[in-house]
GROMACS .gro file of C-alpha atoms in nm:
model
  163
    1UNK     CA    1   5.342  12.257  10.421
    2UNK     CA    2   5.455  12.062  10.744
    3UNK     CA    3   5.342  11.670  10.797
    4UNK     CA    4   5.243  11.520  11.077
    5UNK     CA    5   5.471  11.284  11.253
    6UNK     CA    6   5.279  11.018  11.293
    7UNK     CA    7   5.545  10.714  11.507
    8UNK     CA    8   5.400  10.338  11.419
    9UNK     CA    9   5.314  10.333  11.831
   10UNK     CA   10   5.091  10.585  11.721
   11UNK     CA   11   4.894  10.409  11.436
   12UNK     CA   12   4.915  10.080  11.630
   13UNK     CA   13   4.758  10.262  11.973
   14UNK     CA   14   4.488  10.021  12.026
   15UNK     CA   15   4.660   9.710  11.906
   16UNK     CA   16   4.927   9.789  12.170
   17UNK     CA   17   4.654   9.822  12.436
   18UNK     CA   18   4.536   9.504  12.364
   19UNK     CA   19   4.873   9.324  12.391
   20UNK     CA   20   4.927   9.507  12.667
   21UNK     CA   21   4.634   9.391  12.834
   22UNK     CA   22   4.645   9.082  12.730
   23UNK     CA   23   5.040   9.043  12.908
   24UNK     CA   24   4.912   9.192  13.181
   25UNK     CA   25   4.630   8.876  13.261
   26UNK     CA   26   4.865   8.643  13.148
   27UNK     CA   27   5.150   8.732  13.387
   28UNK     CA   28   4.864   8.686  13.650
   29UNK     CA   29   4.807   8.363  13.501
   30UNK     CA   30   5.196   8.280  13.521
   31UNK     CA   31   5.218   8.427  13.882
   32UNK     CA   32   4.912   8.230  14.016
   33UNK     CA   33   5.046   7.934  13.883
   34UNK     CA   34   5.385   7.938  14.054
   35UNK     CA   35   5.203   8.001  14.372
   36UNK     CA   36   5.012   7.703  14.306
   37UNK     CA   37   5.312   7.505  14.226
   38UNK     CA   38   5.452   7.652  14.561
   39UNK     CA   39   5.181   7.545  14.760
   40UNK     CA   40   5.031   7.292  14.640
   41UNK     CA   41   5.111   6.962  14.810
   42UNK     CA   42   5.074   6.722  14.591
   43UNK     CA   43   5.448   6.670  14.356
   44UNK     CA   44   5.205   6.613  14.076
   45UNK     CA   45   5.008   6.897  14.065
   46UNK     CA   46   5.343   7.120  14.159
   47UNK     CA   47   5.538   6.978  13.824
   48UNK     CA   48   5.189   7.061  13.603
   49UNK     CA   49   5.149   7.383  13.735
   50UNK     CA   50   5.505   7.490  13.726
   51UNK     CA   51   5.502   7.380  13.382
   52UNK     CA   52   5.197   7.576  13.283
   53UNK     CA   53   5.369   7.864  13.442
   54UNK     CA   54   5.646   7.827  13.235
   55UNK     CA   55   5.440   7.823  12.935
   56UNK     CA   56   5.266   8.156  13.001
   57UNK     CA   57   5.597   8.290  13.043
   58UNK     CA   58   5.662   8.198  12.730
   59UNK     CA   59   5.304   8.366  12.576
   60UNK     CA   60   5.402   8.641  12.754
   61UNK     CA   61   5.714   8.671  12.596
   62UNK     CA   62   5.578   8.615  12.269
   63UNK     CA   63   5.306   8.892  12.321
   64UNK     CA   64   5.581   9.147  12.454
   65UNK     CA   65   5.782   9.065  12.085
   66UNK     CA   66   5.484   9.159  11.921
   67UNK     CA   67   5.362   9.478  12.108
   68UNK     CA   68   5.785   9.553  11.994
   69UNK     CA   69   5.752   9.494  11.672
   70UNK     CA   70   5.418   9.750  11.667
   71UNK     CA   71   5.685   9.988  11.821
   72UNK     CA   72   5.483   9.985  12.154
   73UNK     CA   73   5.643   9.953  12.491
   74UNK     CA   74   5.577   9.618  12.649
   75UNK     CA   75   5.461   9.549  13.029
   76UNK     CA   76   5.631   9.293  13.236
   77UNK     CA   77   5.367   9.301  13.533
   78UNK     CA   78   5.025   9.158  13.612
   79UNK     CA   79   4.752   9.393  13.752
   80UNK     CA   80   4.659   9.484  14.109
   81UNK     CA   81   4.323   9.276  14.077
   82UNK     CA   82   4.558   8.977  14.027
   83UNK     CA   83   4.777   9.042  14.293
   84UNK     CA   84   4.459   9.104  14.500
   85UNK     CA   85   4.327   8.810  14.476
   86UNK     CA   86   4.681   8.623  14.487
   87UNK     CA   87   4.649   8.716  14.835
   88UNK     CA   88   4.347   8.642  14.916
   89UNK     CA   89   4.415   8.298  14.824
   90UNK     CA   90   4.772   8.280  15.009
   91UNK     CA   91   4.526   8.361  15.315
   92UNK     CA   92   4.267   8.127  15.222
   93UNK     CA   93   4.500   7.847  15.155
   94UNK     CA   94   4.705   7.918  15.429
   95UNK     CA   95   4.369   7.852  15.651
   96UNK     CA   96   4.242   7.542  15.449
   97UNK     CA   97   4.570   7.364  15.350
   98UNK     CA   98   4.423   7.155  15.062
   99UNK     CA   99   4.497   7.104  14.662
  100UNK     CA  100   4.050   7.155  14.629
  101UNK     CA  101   4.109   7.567  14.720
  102UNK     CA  102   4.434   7.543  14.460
  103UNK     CA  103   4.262   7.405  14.226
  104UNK     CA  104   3.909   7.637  14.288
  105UNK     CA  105   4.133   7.932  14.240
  106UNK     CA  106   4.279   7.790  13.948
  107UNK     CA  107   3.947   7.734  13.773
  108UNK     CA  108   3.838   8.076  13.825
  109UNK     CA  109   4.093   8.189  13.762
  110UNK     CA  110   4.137   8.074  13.427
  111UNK     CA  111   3.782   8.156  13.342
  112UNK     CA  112   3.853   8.505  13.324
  113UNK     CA  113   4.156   8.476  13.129
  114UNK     CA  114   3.993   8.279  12.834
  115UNK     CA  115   3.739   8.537  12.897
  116UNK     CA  116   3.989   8.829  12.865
  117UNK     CA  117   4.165   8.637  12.569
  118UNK     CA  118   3.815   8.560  12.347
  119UNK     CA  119   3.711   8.945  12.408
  120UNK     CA  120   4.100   9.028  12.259
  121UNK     CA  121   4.004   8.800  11.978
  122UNK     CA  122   3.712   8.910  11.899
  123UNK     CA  123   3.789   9.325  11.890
  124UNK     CA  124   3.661   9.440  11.572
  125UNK     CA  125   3.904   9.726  11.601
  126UNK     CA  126   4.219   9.531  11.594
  127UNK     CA  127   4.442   9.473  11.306
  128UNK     CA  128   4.485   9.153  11.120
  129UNK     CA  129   4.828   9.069  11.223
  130UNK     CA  130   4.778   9.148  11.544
  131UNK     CA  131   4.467   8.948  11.604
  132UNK     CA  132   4.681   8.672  11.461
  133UNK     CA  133   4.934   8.714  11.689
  134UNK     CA  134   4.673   8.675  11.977
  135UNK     CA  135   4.521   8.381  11.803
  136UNK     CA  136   4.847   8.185  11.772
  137UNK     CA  137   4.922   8.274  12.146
  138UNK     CA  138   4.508   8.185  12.240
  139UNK     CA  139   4.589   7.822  12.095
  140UNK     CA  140   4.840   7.777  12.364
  141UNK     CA  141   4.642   7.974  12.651
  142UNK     CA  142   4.366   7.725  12.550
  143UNK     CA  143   4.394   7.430  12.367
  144UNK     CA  144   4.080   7.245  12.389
  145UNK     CA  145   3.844   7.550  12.291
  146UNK     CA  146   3.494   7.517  12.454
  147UNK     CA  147   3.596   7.288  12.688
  148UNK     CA  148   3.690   7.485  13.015
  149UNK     CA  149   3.747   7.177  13.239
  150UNK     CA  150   4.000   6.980  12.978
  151UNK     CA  151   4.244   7.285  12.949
  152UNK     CA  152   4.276   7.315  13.338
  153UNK     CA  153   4.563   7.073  13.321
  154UNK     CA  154   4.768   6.979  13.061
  155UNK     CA  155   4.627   6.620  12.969
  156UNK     CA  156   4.995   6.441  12.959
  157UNK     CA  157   5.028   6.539  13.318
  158UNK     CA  158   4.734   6.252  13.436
  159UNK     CA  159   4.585   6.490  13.692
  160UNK     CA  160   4.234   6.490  13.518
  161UNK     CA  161   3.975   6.369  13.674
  162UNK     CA  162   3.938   5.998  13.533
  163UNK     CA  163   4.238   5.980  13.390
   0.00000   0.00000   0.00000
């Protein structure tokens, strides 16, 4: 009697869609903040957001090990709707010339990552090491859970408003 084959990228199909995903918005993240950091003109704001765009290089990394070790193969690009509105906002900014359209396209921006990130989390179809995988990575994506204006900036960069 023959078996099936059955490859671990093939029992791990829908965790690897996730991670993929979820690399996929987060090198938008990354992306977006370099532009920002590029742009931006206050030396401030371009440190903090070059930072943060170091750090979801460094998610991203960590999600692409994981998506390896599930014998998937990892993306290294963001999506079109990313690059889209990446764009959009070179134009915008480009017209306006101020840190308030940065920092508008930041905010959204970043809503519909954690958005992206707490649907992830909350997949009932996804394994357990997997989903702590994404949770580990989540705590960096966004450390002050609940709060979407505190995880904007990282608070040891002073750019908060009142601090």
């Amino acid at each position: 009697m023959a078996r099936l084959d059955i490859t671990d990228a093939d029992r791990h199909r829908h965790d690897i869609a996730v991670l993929n995903r979820l690399i996929e918005v987060t090198v938008d993240s990354a992306d977006g903040y370099r532009d920002a950091a590029r742009d931006s003109n206050d030396a401030g704001r371009k440190l903090a957001y070059g930072r943060r765009a170091e750090q979801r290089d460094a998610v991203v990394q960590s999600l692409q090990q994981a998506l390896r070790d599930l014998g998937g193969r990892p993306g290294d690009t963001g999506s079109l709707l990313g690059k889209a509105h990446r764009a959009f906002m070179d134009v915008k900014h480009a017209l306006l010339r101020d840190d308030e359209t940065l920092e508008g396209s930041i905010r959204n921006g970043e809503s519909w990552l954690i958005d992206t990130w707490e649907v992830a989390l909350n997949d009932p179809d996804l394994g357990d090491p997997t989903r702590e995988v994404i949770r580990r990575a989540f705590d960096l994506i966004d450390p002050h859970p609940g709060d979407r204006e505190e995880h904007l900036l990282p608070p040891e960069d002073d750019l908060r408003p009142g601090a």
